[in-house]
Coordinates of C-alpha atoms in Angstrom, one line a residue:
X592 CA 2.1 39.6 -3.1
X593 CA -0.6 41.4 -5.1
X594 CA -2.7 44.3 -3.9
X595 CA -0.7 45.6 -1.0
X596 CA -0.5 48.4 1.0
X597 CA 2.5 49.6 2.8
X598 CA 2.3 50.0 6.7
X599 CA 5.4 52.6 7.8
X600 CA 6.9 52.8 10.7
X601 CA 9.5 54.1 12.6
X602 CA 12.3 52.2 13.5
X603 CA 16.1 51.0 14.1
X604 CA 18.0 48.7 12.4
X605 CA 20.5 47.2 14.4
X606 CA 23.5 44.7 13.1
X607 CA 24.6 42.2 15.3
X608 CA 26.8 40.2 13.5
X609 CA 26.4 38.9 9.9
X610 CA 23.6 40.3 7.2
X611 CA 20.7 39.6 9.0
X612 CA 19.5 42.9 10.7
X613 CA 17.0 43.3 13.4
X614 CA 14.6 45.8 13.2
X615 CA 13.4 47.6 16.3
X616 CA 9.6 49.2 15.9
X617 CA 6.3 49.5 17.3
X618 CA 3.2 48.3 16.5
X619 CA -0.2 49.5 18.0
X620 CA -2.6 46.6 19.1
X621 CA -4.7 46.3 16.6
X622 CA -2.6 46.3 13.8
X623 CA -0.5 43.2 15.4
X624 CA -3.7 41.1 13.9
X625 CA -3.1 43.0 10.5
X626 CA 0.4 41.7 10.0
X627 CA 1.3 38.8 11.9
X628 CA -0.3 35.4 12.6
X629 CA 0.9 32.4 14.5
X630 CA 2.4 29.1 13.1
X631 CA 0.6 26.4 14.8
X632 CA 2.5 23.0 14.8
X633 CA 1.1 20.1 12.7
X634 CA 1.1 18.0 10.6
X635 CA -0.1 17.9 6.3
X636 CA -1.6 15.1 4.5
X637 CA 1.4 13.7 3.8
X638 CA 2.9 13.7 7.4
X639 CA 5.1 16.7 6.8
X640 CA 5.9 19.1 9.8
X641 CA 4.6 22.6 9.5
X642 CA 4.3 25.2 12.2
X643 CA 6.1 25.1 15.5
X644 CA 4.4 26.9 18.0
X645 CA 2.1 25.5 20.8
X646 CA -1.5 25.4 21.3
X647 CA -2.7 28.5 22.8
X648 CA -3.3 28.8 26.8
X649 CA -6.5 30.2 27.3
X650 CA -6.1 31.1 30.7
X651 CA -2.6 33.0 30.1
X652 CA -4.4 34.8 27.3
X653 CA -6.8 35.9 29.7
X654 CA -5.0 37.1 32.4
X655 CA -2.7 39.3 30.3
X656 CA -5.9 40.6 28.7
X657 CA -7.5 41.3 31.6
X658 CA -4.1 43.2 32.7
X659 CA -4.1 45.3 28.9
X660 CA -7.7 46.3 29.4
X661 CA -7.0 47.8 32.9
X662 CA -6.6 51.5 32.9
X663 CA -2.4 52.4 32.9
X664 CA -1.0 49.2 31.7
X665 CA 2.7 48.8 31.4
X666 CA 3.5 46.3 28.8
X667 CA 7.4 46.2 28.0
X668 CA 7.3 42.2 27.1
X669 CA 7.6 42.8 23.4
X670 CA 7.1 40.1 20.0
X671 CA 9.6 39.0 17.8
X672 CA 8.5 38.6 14.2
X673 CA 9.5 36.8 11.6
X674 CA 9.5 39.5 8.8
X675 CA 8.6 38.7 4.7
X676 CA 11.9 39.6 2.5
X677 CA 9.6 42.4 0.8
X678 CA 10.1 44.4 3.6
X679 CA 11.6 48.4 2.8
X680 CA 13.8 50.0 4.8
X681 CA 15.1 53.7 4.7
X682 CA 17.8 55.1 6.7
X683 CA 16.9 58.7 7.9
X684 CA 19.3 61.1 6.3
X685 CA 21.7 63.4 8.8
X686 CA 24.8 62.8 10.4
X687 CA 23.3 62.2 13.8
X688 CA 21.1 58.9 12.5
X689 CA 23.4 56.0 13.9
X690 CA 25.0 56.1 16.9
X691 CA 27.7 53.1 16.3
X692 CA 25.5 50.7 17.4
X693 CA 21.8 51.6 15.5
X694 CA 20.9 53.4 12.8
X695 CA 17.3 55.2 12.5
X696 CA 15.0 54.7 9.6
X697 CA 11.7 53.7 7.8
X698 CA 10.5 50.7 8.5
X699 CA 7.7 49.6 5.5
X700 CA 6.0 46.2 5.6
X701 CA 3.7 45.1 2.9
X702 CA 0.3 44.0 4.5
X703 CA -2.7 42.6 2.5
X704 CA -5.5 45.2 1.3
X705 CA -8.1 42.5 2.4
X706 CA -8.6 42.4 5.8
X707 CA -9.1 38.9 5.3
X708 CA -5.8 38.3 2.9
X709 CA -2.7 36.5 4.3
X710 CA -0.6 38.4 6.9
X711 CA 3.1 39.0 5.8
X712 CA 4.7 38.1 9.1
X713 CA 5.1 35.0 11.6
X714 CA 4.9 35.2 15.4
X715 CA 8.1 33.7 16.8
X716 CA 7.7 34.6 19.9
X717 CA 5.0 36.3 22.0
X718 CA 2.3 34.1 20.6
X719 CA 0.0 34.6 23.8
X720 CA 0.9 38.4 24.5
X721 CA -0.3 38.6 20.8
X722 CA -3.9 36.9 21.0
X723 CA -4.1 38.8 24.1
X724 CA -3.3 42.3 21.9
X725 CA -5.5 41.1 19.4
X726 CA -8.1 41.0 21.9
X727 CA -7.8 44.2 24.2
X728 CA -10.1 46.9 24.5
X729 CA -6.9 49.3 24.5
X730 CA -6.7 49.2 20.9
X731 CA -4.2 51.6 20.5
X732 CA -1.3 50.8 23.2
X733 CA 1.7 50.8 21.5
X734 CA 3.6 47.4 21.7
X735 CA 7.4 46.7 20.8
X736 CA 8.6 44.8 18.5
X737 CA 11.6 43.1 17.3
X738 CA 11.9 42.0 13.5
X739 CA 14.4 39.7 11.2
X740 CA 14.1 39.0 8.0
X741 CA 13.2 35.1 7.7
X742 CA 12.4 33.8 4.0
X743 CA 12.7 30.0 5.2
X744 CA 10.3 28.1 8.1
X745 CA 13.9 26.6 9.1
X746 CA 15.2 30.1 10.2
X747 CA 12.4 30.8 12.3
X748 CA 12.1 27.3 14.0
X749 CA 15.7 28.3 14.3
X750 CA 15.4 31.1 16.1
X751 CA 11.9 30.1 17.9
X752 CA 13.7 27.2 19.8
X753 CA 16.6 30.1 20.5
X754 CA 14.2 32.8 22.1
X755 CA 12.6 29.9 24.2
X756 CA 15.5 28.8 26.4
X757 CA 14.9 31.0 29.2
X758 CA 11.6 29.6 29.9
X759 CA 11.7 26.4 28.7
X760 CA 9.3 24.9 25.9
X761 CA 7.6 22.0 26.3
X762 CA 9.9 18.7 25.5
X763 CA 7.8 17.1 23.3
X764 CA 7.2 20.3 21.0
X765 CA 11.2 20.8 21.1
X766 CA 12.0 17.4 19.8
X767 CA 9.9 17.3 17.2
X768 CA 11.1 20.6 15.8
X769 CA 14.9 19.3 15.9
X770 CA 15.1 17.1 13.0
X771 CA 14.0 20.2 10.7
X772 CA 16.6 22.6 11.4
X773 CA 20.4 22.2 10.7
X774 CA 21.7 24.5 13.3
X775 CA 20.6 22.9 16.5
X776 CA 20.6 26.3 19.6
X777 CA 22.5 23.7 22.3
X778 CA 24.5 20.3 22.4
X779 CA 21.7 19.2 24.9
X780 CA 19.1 19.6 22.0
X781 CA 21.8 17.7 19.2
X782 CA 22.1 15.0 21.5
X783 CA 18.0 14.7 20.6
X784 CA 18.3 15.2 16.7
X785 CA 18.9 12.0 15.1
X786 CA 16.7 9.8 17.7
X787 CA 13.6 12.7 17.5
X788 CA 13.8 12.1 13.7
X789 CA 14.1 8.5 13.8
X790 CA 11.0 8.4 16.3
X791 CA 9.2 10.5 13.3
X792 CA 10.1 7.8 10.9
X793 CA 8.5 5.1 13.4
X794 CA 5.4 7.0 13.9
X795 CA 5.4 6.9 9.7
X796 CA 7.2 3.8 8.3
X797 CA 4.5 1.5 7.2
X798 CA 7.1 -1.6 8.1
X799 CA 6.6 0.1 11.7
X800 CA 4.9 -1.2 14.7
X801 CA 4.6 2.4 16.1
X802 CA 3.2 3.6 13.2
X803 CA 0.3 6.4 13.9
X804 CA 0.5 5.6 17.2
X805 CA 3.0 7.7 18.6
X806 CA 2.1 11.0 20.6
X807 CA 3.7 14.3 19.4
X808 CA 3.2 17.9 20.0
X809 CA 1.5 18.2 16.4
X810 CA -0.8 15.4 16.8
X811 CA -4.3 16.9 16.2
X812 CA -6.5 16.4 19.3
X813 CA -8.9 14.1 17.5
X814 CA -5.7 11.6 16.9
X815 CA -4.8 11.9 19.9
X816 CA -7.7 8.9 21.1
X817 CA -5.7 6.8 18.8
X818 CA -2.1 7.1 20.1
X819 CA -0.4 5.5 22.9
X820 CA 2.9 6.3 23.4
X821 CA 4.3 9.5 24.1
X822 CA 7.2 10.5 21.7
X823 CA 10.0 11.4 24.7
X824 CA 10.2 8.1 26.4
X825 CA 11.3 6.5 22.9
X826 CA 12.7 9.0 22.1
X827 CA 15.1 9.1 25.2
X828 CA 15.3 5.2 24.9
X829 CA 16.7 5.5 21.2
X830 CA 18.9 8.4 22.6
X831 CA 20.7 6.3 25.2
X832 CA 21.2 3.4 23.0
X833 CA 23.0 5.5 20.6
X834 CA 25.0 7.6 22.7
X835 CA 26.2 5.0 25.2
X836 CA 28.8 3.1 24.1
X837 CA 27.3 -0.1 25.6
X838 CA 24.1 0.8 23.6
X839 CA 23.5 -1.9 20.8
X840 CA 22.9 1.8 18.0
X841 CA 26.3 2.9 19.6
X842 CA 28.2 1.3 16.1
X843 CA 25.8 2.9 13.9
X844 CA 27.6 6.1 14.6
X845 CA 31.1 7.0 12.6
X846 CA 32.4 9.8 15.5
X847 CA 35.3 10.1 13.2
X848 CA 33.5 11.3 10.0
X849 CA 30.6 12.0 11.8
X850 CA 28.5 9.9 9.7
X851 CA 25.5 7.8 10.8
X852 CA 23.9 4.7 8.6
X853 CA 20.3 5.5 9.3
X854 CA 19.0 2.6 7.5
X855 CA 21.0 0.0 9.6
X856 CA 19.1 1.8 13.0
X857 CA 16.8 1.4 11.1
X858 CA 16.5 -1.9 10.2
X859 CA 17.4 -2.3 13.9
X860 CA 14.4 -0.4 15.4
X861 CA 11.8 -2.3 13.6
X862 CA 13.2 -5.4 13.8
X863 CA 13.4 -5.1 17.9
X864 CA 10.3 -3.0 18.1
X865 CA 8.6 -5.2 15.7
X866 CA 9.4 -9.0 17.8
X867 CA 8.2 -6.8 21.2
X868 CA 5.0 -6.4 19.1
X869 CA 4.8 -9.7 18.1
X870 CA 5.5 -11.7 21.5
X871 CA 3.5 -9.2 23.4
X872 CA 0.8 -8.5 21.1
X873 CA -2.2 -8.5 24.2
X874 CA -0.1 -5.5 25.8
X875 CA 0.2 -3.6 22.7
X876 CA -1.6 -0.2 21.5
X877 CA -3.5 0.2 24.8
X878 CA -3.6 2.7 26.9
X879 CA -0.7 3.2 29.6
X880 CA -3.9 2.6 32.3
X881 CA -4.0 -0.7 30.4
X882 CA -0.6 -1.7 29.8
X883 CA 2.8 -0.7 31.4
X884 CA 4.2 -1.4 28.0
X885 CA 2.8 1.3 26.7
X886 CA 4.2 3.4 29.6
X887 CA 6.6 5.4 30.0
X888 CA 8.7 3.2 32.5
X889 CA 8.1 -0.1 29.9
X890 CA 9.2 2.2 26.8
X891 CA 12.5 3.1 28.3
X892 CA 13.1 -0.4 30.2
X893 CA 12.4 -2.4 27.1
X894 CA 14.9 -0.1 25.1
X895 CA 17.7 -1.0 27.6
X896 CA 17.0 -4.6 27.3
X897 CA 17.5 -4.2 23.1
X898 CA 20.8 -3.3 23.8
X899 CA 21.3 -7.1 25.0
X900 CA 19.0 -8.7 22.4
X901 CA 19.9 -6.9 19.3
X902 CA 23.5 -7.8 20.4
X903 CA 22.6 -11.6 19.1
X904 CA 20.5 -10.6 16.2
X905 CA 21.7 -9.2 12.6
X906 CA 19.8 -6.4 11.3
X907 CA 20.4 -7.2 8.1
X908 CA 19.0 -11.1 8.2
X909 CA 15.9 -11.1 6.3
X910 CA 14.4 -12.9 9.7
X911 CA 15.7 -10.5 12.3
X912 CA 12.3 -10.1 13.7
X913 CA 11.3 -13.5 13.9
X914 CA 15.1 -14.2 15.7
X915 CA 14.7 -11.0 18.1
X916 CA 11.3 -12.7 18.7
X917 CA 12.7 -15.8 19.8
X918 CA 15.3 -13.9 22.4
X919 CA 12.1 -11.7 23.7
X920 CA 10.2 -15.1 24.5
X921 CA 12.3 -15.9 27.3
X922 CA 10.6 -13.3 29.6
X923 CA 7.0 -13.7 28.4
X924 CA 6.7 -15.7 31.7
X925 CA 8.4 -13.4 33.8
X926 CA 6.5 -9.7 32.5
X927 CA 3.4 -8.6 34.1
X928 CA 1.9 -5.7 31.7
X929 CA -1.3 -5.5 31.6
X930 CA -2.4 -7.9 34.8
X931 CA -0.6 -9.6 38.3
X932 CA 2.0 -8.2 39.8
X933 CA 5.8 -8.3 39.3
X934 CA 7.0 -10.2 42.2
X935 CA 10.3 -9.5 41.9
X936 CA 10.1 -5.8 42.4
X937 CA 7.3 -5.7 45.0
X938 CA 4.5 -4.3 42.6
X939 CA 1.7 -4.6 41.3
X940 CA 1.6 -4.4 36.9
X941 CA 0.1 -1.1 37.4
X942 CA 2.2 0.1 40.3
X943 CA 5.2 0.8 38.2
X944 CA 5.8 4.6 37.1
X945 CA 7.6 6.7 34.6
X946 CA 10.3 7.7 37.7
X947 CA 14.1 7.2 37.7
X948 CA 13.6 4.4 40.3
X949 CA 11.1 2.7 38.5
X950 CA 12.6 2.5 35.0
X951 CA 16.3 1.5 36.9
X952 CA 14.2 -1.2 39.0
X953 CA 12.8 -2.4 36.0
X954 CA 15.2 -2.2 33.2
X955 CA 17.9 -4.2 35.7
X956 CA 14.7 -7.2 36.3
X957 CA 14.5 -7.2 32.8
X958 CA 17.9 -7.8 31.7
X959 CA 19.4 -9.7 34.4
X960 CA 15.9 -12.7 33.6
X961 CA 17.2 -12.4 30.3
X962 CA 20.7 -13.5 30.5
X963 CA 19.4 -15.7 32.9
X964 CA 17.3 -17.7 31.0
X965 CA 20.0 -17.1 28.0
X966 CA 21.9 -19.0 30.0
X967 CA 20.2 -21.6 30.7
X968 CA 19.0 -22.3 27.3
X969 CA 22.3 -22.7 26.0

């Protein structure tokens, strides 16, 4: 960094295990705006992740701003930031400065002479308590902070998804963050990984029929016209297929050396995905008003029924997509997406929703006419 000045503060260090301390200080209002910003998520011009945290909620802003500007606020909910490696720290001299568990110090973080230049740290957590800081006529209220040391974006998305299980984040923003750390916070979020990331190489694989198509949590609101499915239903359809051990992706998996050939799922995804395109084209990249394909309930229900087409199809024949095709044109007479009603279930096309029921209702129809008609075409 180049022409910095040095903000000091007060502070503890405390050790909790390992060499990563956390700094406890405090920050007045105004000067949260001076050294720490927020990491919206997104995506660059070449499709690469950056960022992690969620739009901001106006209205949450506003209510805890109209609550700082009120005359004795009590504001104990602190922020937890991301600190630059630059940061100085000084422990106080005496033999009275730790007490076992903390030790007391300076605290100096290097903040940009231009009040215009980059800020040093990232907001991990507190992102709306901060824009409503940043925003208060109480300029001066002290606020507390908690502070680590993070010189990679993959520690703080890290510890961003591990400050945010309390009250949950949003599912889709979760996901998406998965595939770019390596120490996943729960088994429930591992079990999301590998199909999160291999729904990020649909939404980008040129060979793809999802490609740009695909709703995620950093898909920029003007995209958002041109996308049409949302990322957790496929998501959760590639999951079950590859943890299930009836799931056609199941044998992609080496549980023994814990190994996983990518490139076979693959082949796999686009092939299926690629013959559903294909045989029903009319129902593809509309709206879910416009197509129950596109839905929820028809995401999940035609991953099910892959697991008994891609059973008869090789991912690695040249012509996988035209032979899934030909399994996936035994229903075409039977599948109401767009128009008419599924007579079997009781509905009509647009009747069917994104519920348990619904996608069990379905998926069952779906397979059972398929190894029906199988059966009768052998």
């Amino acid at each position: 960094m180049s022409e910095l000045k040095w903000l000091e503060r007060r502070a503890l260090k405390v050790l909790q295990g390992g060499d990563m301390p956390l700094y406890l200080f405090t920050l007045a209002a105004e000067e949260i705006d001076l050294v720490a910003d927020v990491a919206r998520i997104g995506r660059d011009e070449a499709g690469r992740l950056i960022g992690y945290q969620r739009p901001e909620k106006q209205k949450h802003v506003k209510q805890i701003q109209e609550y700082l500007d009120s005359e004795d606020p009590l504001f104990p909910n602190g922020l937890i930031l991301a600190l630059p490696p630059e940061v100085r720290w000084k422990s106080s001299r005496g033999p009275s400065t730790s007490d076992g568990l903390a030790v007391s110090g300076t605290l100096e973080i290097p903040i940009a002479a231009d009040v215009d230049g980059p800020r040093p740290a990232w907001i991990v957590d507190g992102q709306q308590r901060s824009l409503a800081l940043a925003r208060t006529k109480n300029r001066r209220l002290p606020v507390p902070v908690a502070g680590f040391v993070a010189p990679t974006l993959e520690l703080q998305r890290e510890q961003f998804l591990r400050v945010n299980t309390v009250q949950p984040l949003p599912t889709g923003l979760v996901t998406e963050l998965l595939p770019e750390i390596a120490r996943v916070p729960s088994a429930r979020m591992a079990t999301r990984q590998l199909p999160s990331a291999l729904v990020d190489m649909l939404n980008q694989d040129s060979e793809s029929p999802f490609q740009g198509i695909i709703r995620r949590a950093s898909t920029a609101s003007d995209d958002k016209k041109s996308t049409f499915v949302t990322d957790t239903s496929l998501i959760e359809a590639i999951r079950e297929s590859i943890e299930s051990p009836s799931g056609v992706l199941f044998p992609y998996r080496n549980i023994a050396t814990g190994t996983t050939d990518t490139e076979g799922i693959r082949r796999a995804l686009i092939a299926y995905w690629g013959a559903v395109h294909d045989v029903f084209h009319d129902a593809w990249a509309r709206p879910a008003t416009e197509s129950r394909l596109m839905h929820g309930v028809g995401i999940r229900a035609m991953g099910r029924l892959m697991d008994r087409v891609m059973t008869h199809v090789r991912d690695d024949d040249p012509n996988a997509r035209s032979a899934a095709e030909a399994e996936l044109t035994l229903i075409v007479s039977h599948c109401a997406w767009t128009e008419g009603s599924w007579e079997a279930l009781g509905l009509a096309w647009n009747d069917l929703q994104n519920t348990p029921r619904h996608i069990s209702a379905l998926s069952n129809f779906l397979v059972r006419t398929y190894l029906a008609e199988r059966t009768q075409r052998q």
